[in-house]
GROMACS .gro file of C-alpha atoms in nm:
model
  383
    1MET     CA    1   1.028  -1.637   0.085
    2PRO     CA    2   0.643  -1.725   0.154
    3ASN     CA    3   0.528  -2.001   0.004
    4ALA     CA    4   0.312  -1.895  -0.298
    5ASP     CA    5   0.062  -2.154  -0.201
    6ASN     CA    6   0.008  -2.060   0.144
    7TRP     CA    7   0.240  -1.721   0.216
    8GLN     CA    8  -0.003  -1.585   0.470
    9GLY     CA    9   0.077  -1.853   0.681
   10ASP     CA   10   0.445  -1.839   0.659
   11VAL     CA   11   0.457  -1.508   0.680
   12LEU     CA   12   0.229  -1.522   1.063
   13ARG     CA   13   0.455  -1.813   1.173
   14ASP     CA   14   0.750  -1.591   1.102
   15LEU     CA   15   0.619  -1.309   1.298
   16ARG     CA   16   0.501  -1.515   1.567
   17GLY     CA   17   0.777  -1.743   1.630
   18THR     CA   18   0.995  -1.706   1.878
   19PRO     CA   19   1.290  -1.433   1.800
   20PRO     CA   20   1.647  -1.516   1.851
   21PRO     CA   21   1.819  -1.267   2.094
   22GLN     CA   22   1.973  -1.000   1.869
   23ARG     CA   23   1.607  -0.967   1.710
   24ALA     CA   24   1.419  -0.936   2.022
   25GLN     CA   25   1.330  -0.547   1.965
   26SER     CA   26   1.085  -0.685   1.662
   27HIS     CA   27   0.846  -0.816   1.928
   28GLY     CA   28   0.836  -0.538   2.145
   29ALA     CA   29   0.463  -0.496   2.167
   30ALA     CA   30   0.439  -0.822   2.248
   31HIS     CA   31   0.641  -0.794   2.561
   32GLY     CA   32   0.415  -0.473   2.693
   33HIS     CA   33   0.614  -0.181   2.507
   34HIS     CA   34   0.426   0.071   2.325
   35PRO     CA   35   0.466   0.014   1.954
   36ALA     CA   36   0.591   0.379   1.908
   37GLN     CA   37   0.808   0.433   2.180
   38GLU     CA   38   1.123   0.228   2.055
   39GLN     CA   39   1.248   0.288   1.734
   40GLN     CA   40   1.380  -0.091   1.602
   41GLN     CA   41   1.745  -0.135   1.534
   42PRO     CA   42   1.838  -0.262   1.195
   43PRO     CA   43   1.909  -0.593   1.121
   44GLN     CA   44   2.291  -0.702   1.182
   45GLU     CA   45   2.500  -0.848   0.900
   46GLN     CA   46   2.561  -1.204   0.960
   47PRO     CA   47   2.947  -1.277   0.877
   48ARG     CA   48   3.002  -1.499   0.582
   49THR     CA   49   3.189  -1.839   0.643
   50GLY     CA   50   3.409  -2.017   0.419
   51ALA     CA   51   3.533  -2.366   0.369
   52ARG     CA   52   3.778  -2.516   0.582
   53ALA     CA   53   4.135  -2.583   0.454
   54PRO     CA   54   4.199  -2.970   0.427
   55ASP     CA   55   4.432  -3.094   0.708
   56PRO     CA   56   4.794  -3.227   0.491
   57ASN     CA   57   4.761  -3.546   0.707
   58THR     CA   58   4.473  -3.673   0.568
   59PRO     CA   59   4.388  -3.814   0.260
   60THR     CA   60   4.368  -3.582  -0.072
   61SER     CA   61   4.003  -3.540  -0.101
   62ALA     CA   62   3.755  -3.240  -0.227
   63PRO     CA   63   3.633  -3.044   0.065
   64ALA     CA   64   3.253  -3.018   0.087
   65PRO     CA   65   3.178  -2.652   0.044
   66ALA     CA   66   3.003  -2.437   0.302
   67ALA     CA   67   2.670  -2.367   0.258
   68PRO     CA   68   2.640  -1.956   0.208
   69ALA     CA   69   2.510  -1.771   0.488
   70ALA     CA   70   2.217  -1.547   0.492
   71HIS     CA   71   2.357  -1.204   0.400
   72THR     CA   72   2.174  -0.847   0.432
   73ARG     CA   73   2.304  -0.543   0.292
   74ARG     CA   74   2.404  -0.294   0.530
   75PRO     CA   75   2.295   0.079   0.455
   76ALA     CA   76   2.534   0.312   0.354
   77ARG     CA   77   2.457   0.548   0.677
   78SER     CA   78   2.234   0.511   1.002
   79PRO     CA   79   2.007   0.782   1.046
   80ASP     CA   80   1.936   0.927   1.364
   81SER     CA   81   1.604   0.898   1.520
   82ARG     CA   82   1.397   1.201   1.518
   83PRO     CA   83   1.083   1.319   1.707
   84VAL     CA   84   0.765   1.356   1.511
   85VAL     CA   85   0.657   1.639   1.693
   86ASP     CA   86   0.921   1.874   1.808
   87SER     CA   87   0.952   1.932   2.206
   88ALA     CA   88   0.925   2.272   2.136
   89LEU     CA   89   0.520   2.190   2.007
   90SER     CA   90   0.425   1.920   2.234
   91GLY     CA   91   0.278   2.113   2.459
   92THR     CA   92   0.071   2.313   2.252
   93ALA     CA   93  -0.167   2.002   2.186
   94ARG     CA   94  -0.497   1.973   2.382
   95ARG     CA   95  -0.663   1.662   2.525
   96PRO     CA   96  -0.817   1.455   2.274
   97ARG     CA   97  -1.186   1.479   2.200
   98GLN     CA   98  -1.491   1.244   2.155
   99GLY     CA   99  -1.605   1.239   1.829
  100GLU     CA  100  -1.947   1.384   1.916
  101PRO     CA  101  -2.103   1.588   2.188
  102ALA     CA  102  -2.203   1.381   2.498
  103ALA     CA  103  -2.582   1.462   2.460
  104ALA     CA  104  -2.577   1.316   2.092
  105ARG     CA  105  -2.399   0.988   2.210
  106ILE     CA  106  -2.668   0.948   2.524
  107SER     CA  107  -2.935   1.010   2.293
  108ARG     CA  108  -2.796   0.746   2.019
  109ALA     CA  109  -2.787   0.498   2.311
  110VAL     CA  110  -3.121   0.538   2.418
  111ARG     CA  111  -3.253   0.508   2.046
  112ARG     CA  112  -3.054   0.190   2.015
  113ILE     CA  113  -3.210   0.057   2.346
  114VAL     CA  114  -3.555   0.128   2.251
  115SER     CA  115  -3.579   0.002   1.893
  116SER     CA  116  -3.466  -0.300   1.692
  117SER     CA  117  -3.162  -0.144   1.548
  118ALA     CA  118  -2.891  -0.230   1.786
  119ALA     CA  119  -2.934  -0.595   1.624
  120ARG     CA  120  -2.919  -0.484   1.267
  121GLU     CA  121  -2.616  -0.275   1.315
  122VAL     CA  122  -2.445  -0.579   1.496
  123ALA     CA  123  -2.543  -0.812   1.207
  124GLU     CA  124  -2.380  -0.542   0.971
  125ILE     CA  125  -2.082  -0.498   1.158
  126THR     CA  126  -2.057  -0.903   1.124
  127ARG     CA  127  -2.106  -0.869   0.744
  128THR     CA  128  -1.845  -0.599   0.688
  129ALA     CA  129  -1.597  -0.799   0.936
  130GLU     CA  130  -1.634  -1.061   0.708
  131ARG     CA  131  -1.557  -0.917   0.356
  132ILE     CA  132  -1.231  -0.733   0.529
  133GLN     CA  133  -1.125  -1.039   0.663
  134GLN     CA  134  -1.150  -1.250   0.321
  135PRO     CA  135  -0.806  -1.429   0.223
  136VAL     CA  136  -0.567  -1.313  -0.055
  137THR     CA  137  -0.326  -1.467  -0.268
  138THR     CA  138  -0.113  -1.195  -0.305
  139GLY     CA  139  -0.033  -0.859  -0.097
  140ARG     CA  140  -0.326  -0.595  -0.205
  141GLN     CA  141  -0.214  -0.249  -0.240
  142ILE     CA  142  -0.446   0.056  -0.191
  143ALA     CA  143  -0.339   0.409  -0.301
  144VAL     CA  144  -0.507   0.710  -0.151
  145THR     CA  145  -0.470   1.035  -0.285
  146SER     CA  146  -0.671   1.374  -0.351
  147ILE     CA  147  -0.660   1.664  -0.592
  148ARG     CA  148  -0.523   1.899  -0.306
  149GLY     CA  149  -0.421   1.933   0.012
  150GLY     CA  150  -0.640   1.972   0.302
  151ALA     CA  151  -0.890   1.697   0.169
  152GLY     CA  152  -0.826   1.457   0.416
  153LYS     CA  153  -0.627   1.193   0.250
  154THR     CA  154  -0.368   1.129   0.515
  155THR     CA  155  -0.718   1.069   0.751
  156VAL     CA  156  -0.864   0.857   0.531
  157ALA     CA  157  -0.547   0.629   0.448
  158ALA     CA  158  -0.487   0.632   0.865
  159LEU     CA  159  -0.861   0.528   0.911
  160LEU     CA  160  -0.824   0.241   0.628
  161GLY     CA  161  -0.531   0.100   0.785
  162THR     CA  162  -0.616   0.089   1.122
  163ALA     CA  163  -0.955  -0.089   1.008
  164TYR     CA  164  -0.741  -0.328   0.829
  165ALA     CA  165  -0.495  -0.405   1.122
  166HIS     CA  166  -0.818  -0.436   1.355
  167TYR     CA  167  -0.982  -0.698   1.148
  168ARG     CA  168  -0.734  -0.906   0.926
  169GLN     CA  169  -0.471  -1.141   1.084
  170ASP     CA  170  -0.214  -1.077   0.838
  171PRO     CA  171   0.057  -0.826   0.876
  172VAL     CA  172  -0.062  -0.469   0.761
  173LEU     CA  173   0.182  -0.194   0.610
  174LEU     CA  174   0.094   0.190   0.577
  175VAL     CA  175   0.339   0.363   0.365
  176GLU     CA  176   0.376   0.738   0.319
  177ALA     CA  177   0.460   0.798  -0.006
  178ASP     CA  178   0.456   1.182   0.044
  179PRO     CA  179   0.756   1.303   0.158
  180ALA     CA  180   0.668   1.693   0.140
  181LEU     CA  181   0.592   1.694   0.526
  182GLY     CA  182   0.317   1.444   0.528
  183SER     CA  183   0.139   1.395   0.851
  184LEU     CA  184   0.073   0.991   0.837
  185PRO     CA  185   0.296   0.926   1.125
  186LEU     CA  186   0.135   1.208   1.364
  187ARG     CA  187  -0.196   1.070   1.241
  188LEU     CA  188  -0.125   0.689   1.373
  189GLY     CA  189   0.064   0.793   1.693
  190ALA     CA  190   0.442   0.751   1.605
  191GLU     CA  191   0.679   0.925   1.850
  192THR     CA  192   0.990   0.872   1.635
  193LEU     CA  193   1.113   0.833   1.313
  194ARG     CA  194   1.441   0.689   1.181
  195TRP     CA  195   1.448   0.493   0.820
  196THR     CA  196   1.221   0.620   0.534
  197THR     CA  197   1.090   0.504   0.221
  198ALA     CA  198   1.368   0.650  -0.005
  199ASP     CA  199   1.618   0.496   0.260
  200LEU     CA  200   1.433   0.117   0.268
  201ALA     CA  201   1.474   0.110  -0.114
  202ASP     CA  202   1.857   0.080  -0.080
  203ILE     CA  203   1.839  -0.189   0.175
  204VAL     CA  204   1.576  -0.429   0.139
  205GLU     CA  205   1.666  -0.743  -0.044
  206PRO     CA  206   1.469  -1.088  -0.123
  207GLN     CA  207   1.640  -1.314   0.071
  208MET     CA  208   1.526  -1.061   0.379
  209SER     CA  209   1.296  -1.201   0.660
  210LEU     CA  210   0.962  -1.055   0.742
  211LEU     CA  211   1.179  -0.984   1.094
  212ASP     CA  212   1.481  -0.829   0.902
  213VAL     CA  213   1.220  -0.622   0.749
  214THR     CA  214   1.018  -0.498   1.040
  215GLY     CA  215   1.314  -0.362   1.232
  216TYR     CA  216   1.330  -0.068   0.976
  217LEU     CA  217   0.951   0.001   1.033
  218VAL     CA  218   0.766   0.139   1.303
  219GLN     CA  219   0.549  -0.070   1.470
  220LEU     CA  220   0.167   0.017   1.519
  221PRO     CA  221  -0.060  -0.196   1.723
  222ASP     CA  222  -0.284  -0.463   1.597
  223ASN     CA  223  -0.013  -0.624   1.366
  224ALA     CA  224   0.047  -0.331   1.168
  225TRP     CA  225   0.363  -0.132   1.076
  226LEU     CA  226   0.448   0.201   0.935
  227LEU     CA  227   0.719   0.308   0.666
  228PRO     CA  228   0.727   0.695   0.707
  229GLY     CA  229   0.798   0.881   0.382
  230SER     CA  230   1.042   1.156   0.541
  231GLN     CA  231   1.186   1.281   0.888
  232GLY     CA  232   0.985   1.588   0.860
  233ARG     CA  233   1.267   1.758   0.712
  234ILE     CA  234   1.180   1.986   0.401
  235GLY     CA  235   1.328   1.902   0.077
  236ALA     CA  236   1.309   1.520   0.142
  237MET     CA  237   1.251   1.322  -0.232
  238LEU     CA  238   1.107   1.032  -0.344
  239ASP     CA  239   1.149   0.919  -0.681
  240THR     CA  240   0.941   0.667  -0.888
  241ALA     CA  241   1.229   0.403  -0.913
  242ALA     CA  242   1.265   0.410  -0.521
  243TYR     CA  243   0.888   0.378  -0.463
  244GLU     CA  244   0.877   0.069  -0.707
  245ARG     CA  245   1.173  -0.118  -0.554
  246VAL     CA  246   1.007  -0.092  -0.204
  247MET     CA  247   0.658  -0.142  -0.323
  248VAL     CA  248   0.757  -0.453  -0.528
  249ALA     CA  249   1.011  -0.599  -0.237
  250LEU     CA  250   0.752  -0.545   0.036
  251ARG     CA  251   0.450  -0.704  -0.120
  252ARG     CA  252   0.496  -1.014  -0.045
  253TYR     CA  253   0.543  -0.934   0.345
  254PHE     CA  254   0.199  -0.788   0.392
  255GLY     CA  255  -0.155  -0.894   0.309
  256VAL     CA  256  -0.253  -0.529   0.297
  257THR     CA  257  -0.058  -0.232   0.206
  258VAL     CA  258  -0.242   0.114   0.220
  259VAL     CA  259  -0.024   0.396   0.051
  260ASP     CA  260  -0.068   0.789   0.145
  261CYS     CA  261   0.026   0.938  -0.150
  262GLU     CA  262   0.109   1.266  -0.274
  263THR     CA  263  -0.146   1.504  -0.443
  264LEU     CA  264  -0.225   1.458  -0.777
  265PRO     CA  265  -0.079   1.522  -1.059
  266ALA     CA  266   0.249   1.443  -0.839
  267GLU     CA  267   0.457   1.152  -1.038
  268VAL     CA  268   0.498   0.937  -0.745
  269ALA     CA  269   0.108   0.915  -0.680
  270ARG     CA  270   0.043   0.855  -1.079
  271VAL     CA  271   0.274   0.518  -1.041
  272ALA     CA  272   0.111   0.443  -0.719
  273LEU     CA  273  -0.264   0.499  -0.893
  274SER     CA  274  -0.161   0.286  -1.168
  275ALA     CA  275   0.006   0.010  -0.961
  276ALA     CA  276  -0.250  -0.011  -0.726
  277GLN     CA  277  -0.529  -0.282  -0.705
  278ALA     CA  278  -0.786  -0.001  -0.556
  279ARG     CA  279  -0.765   0.357  -0.568
  280VAL     CA  280  -0.923   0.615  -0.292
  281LEU     CA  281  -0.953   0.968  -0.419
  282ALA     CA  282  -1.023   1.163  -0.084
  283ALA     CA  283  -1.268   1.481  -0.145
  284PRO     CA  284  -1.394   1.744   0.058
  285ALA     CA  285  -1.755   1.770   0.089
  286THR     CA  286  -1.754   2.109  -0.040
  287LEU     CA  287  -1.834   2.287  -0.339
  288ASP     CA  288  -1.492   2.356  -0.471
  289GLY     CA  289  -1.409   1.979  -0.380
  290ILE     CA  290  -1.714   1.833  -0.561
  291THR     CA  291  -1.622   2.025  -0.854
  292SER     CA  292  -1.279   1.910  -0.882
  293THR     CA  293  -1.329   1.554  -0.775
  294TYR     CA  294  -1.598   1.546  -1.055
  295ALA     CA  295  -1.349   1.651  -1.326
  296VAL     CA  296  -1.089   1.407  -1.211
  297LEU     CA  297  -1.348   1.141  -1.253
  298GLN     CA  298  -1.485   1.232  -1.599
  299TRP     CA  299  -1.116   1.275  -1.698
  300MET     CA  300  -1.046   0.877  -1.584
  301GLN     CA  301  -1.348   0.778  -1.736
  302GLY     CA  302  -1.117   0.820  -2.064
  303LEU     CA  303  -0.878   0.563  -1.942
  304PRO     CA  304  -0.888   0.160  -1.921
  305PRO     CA  305  -1.240   0.072  -1.773
  306HIS     CA  306  -1.030  -0.087  -1.440
  307MET     CA  307  -0.897   0.253  -1.330
  308ILE     CA  308  -1.243   0.414  -1.232
  309ALA     CA  309  -1.416   0.101  -1.146
  310GLY     CA  310  -1.172   0.021  -0.870
  311THR     CA  311  -1.186   0.396  -0.761
  312VAL     CA  312  -1.366   0.477  -0.464
  313VAL     CA  313  -1.437   0.869  -0.337
  314ALA     CA  314  -1.436   0.926   0.012
  315LEU     CA  315  -1.603   1.223   0.054
  316THR     CA  316  -1.516   1.384   0.390
  317SER     CA  317  -1.764   1.627   0.582
  318THR     CA  318  -1.510   1.901   0.723
  319THR     CA  319  -1.790   2.070   0.910
  320SER     CA  320  -2.108   1.962   1.116
  321ARG     CA  321  -2.298   2.206   0.860
  322PRO     CA  322  -2.151   2.161   0.506
  323GLY     CA  323  -2.232   2.410   0.256
  324ILE     CA  324  -2.363   2.148   0.017
  325ASP     CA  325  -2.642   1.879  -0.007
  326VAL     CA  326  -2.374   1.588   0.053
  327GLU     CA  327  -2.577   1.294  -0.055
  328ASP     CA  328  -2.713   1.492  -0.391
  329ALA     CA  329  -2.348   1.536  -0.420
  330ALA     CA  330  -2.240   1.182  -0.396
  331GLU     CA  331  -2.495   1.090  -0.650
  332LYS     CA  332  -2.376   1.321  -0.905
  333LEU     CA  333  -1.993   1.160  -0.839
  334ARG     CA  334  -2.154   0.800  -0.879
  335SER     CA  335  -2.269   0.869  -1.213
  336THR     CA  336  -1.909   0.875  -1.363
  337GLY     CA  337  -1.895   0.512  -1.272
  338ALA     CA  338  -1.689   0.574  -0.945
  339THR     CA  339  -1.801   0.424  -0.599
  340VAL     CA  340  -1.863   0.718  -0.361
  341HIS     CA  341  -1.850   0.650   0.053
  342VAL     CA  342  -1.934   0.949   0.289
  343LEU     CA  343  -1.745   1.000   0.580
  344PRO     CA  344  -1.941   1.210   0.868
  345HIS     CA  345  -1.791   1.489   1.023
  346ASP     CA  346  -1.643   1.419   1.336
  347ARG     CA  347  -1.511   1.597   1.585
  348HIS     CA  348  -1.188   1.431   1.714
  349LEU     CA  349  -1.069   1.394   1.296
  350ALA     CA  350  -1.128   1.737   1.303
  351ALA     CA  351  -0.846   1.780   1.558
  352GLY     CA  352  -0.585   1.653   1.347
  353GLY     CA  353  -0.421   1.479   1.583
  354ALA     CA  354  -0.339   1.085   1.644
  355LEU     CA  355  -0.607   0.870   1.566
  356ARG     CA  356  -0.769   0.720   1.863
  357THR     CA  357  -1.075   0.500   1.748
  358GLU     CA  358  -1.224   0.443   2.072
  359LEU     CA  359  -1.290   0.863   2.039
  360LEU     CA  360  -1.465   0.817   1.704
  361ALA     CA  361  -1.817   0.868   1.688
  362ARG     CA  362  -2.006   0.550   1.616
  363PRO     CA  363  -2.119   0.682   1.305
  364THR     CA  364  -1.762   0.780   1.182
  365ARG     CA  365  -1.643   0.439   1.291
  366LEU     CA  366  -1.932   0.239   1.084
  367ALA     CA  367  -1.853   0.460   0.762
  368ALA     CA  368  -1.508   0.396   0.788
  369THR     CA  369  -1.540   0.043   0.824
  370ARG     CA  370  -1.777   0.033   0.579
  371LEU     CA  371  -1.527   0.209   0.329
  372ALA     CA  372  -1.254  -0.061   0.418
  373ALA     CA  373  -1.458  -0.325   0.316
  374GLU     CA  374  -1.547  -0.180  -0.022
  375VAL     CA  375  -1.212  -0.078  -0.109
  376PHE     CA  376  -1.076  -0.432  -0.039
  377GLN     CA  377  -1.336  -0.586  -0.240
  378LEU     CA  378  -1.279  -0.383  -0.500
  379SER     CA  379  -0.870  -0.490  -0.489
  380GLN     CA  380  -0.962  -0.828  -0.496
  381LYS     CA  381  -1.101  -0.787  -0.833
  382ARG     CA  382  -0.798  -0.668  -0.987
  383ARG     CA  383  -0.459  -0.925  -0.985
   0.00000   0.00000   0.00000
């Protein structure tokens, strides 16, 4: 278990140390393997050793008791790996698009060359990165939800997790607490799934090391891991007790955990929002989306003050020309006491495939990084 005074250093040493041969799969990325291509095997149970019987030819003495061996509970069943995208559908995806047209990229590059905006932009990115990189004493949990489906909550969760994994040195975890055919694994580029949140609730134990735990997770780039909510099967369930067991057990291993919740008012989503140190409410930049979100924020004003103070609205533009004045709508939502960030329309995100940060439009990358910094700062204020 990581030391309470310097748990991040202990976790990093555990993560980056040379693994024993039987756990070499946990460091596949360090040996050039794609993080989503190999699903790690669960840790093997260590046999218990007992005290040796005394020799009758030696003087009678009390034998020294043998030290108990580390024991990891094995799951009752070992699920098979399943592809994130069925082979019958894998050929339907088109080549990923750039987030903005070539003309817009060229025009932006020219403006940056002939003006002083480039230096200001670099300075802003540096300040934002420093905010994200602040150390934590205990793992921060950030819950992302929405009022209804199609609001972009999974996209926002993927953007946040990717930003934290890029800028932070400690491990980052993305949890899918939406078992109803959630799309977080697809957004993060995972190829196969095996263990789920409900599975891990029956496996994780306090004495497990980080390497033991990550054997049940999907490894992602930049020191990040994914815990899926389902294997793409209809009818998968996740109850609040299982969710709480997993989140309490995993919190000590990861500096930041981003949870992609069910839509409100699902029970697990309510538990996740109340337990998290910061909350993100994804809302589409439409009249319907603004109206619903404003009603929820007004309801939250009747809750303890830290709830709305620790909530950030991610206002996502679903089209290049929204049917509302986005800035005016954002100001109206801010009047409730919540923080609001606008994510501009991005063709790459709108395609709905795997998130590739190098294809995002520059305004989208900057807005996502600002959002990540704001949410992380709010999480630091809540212990």
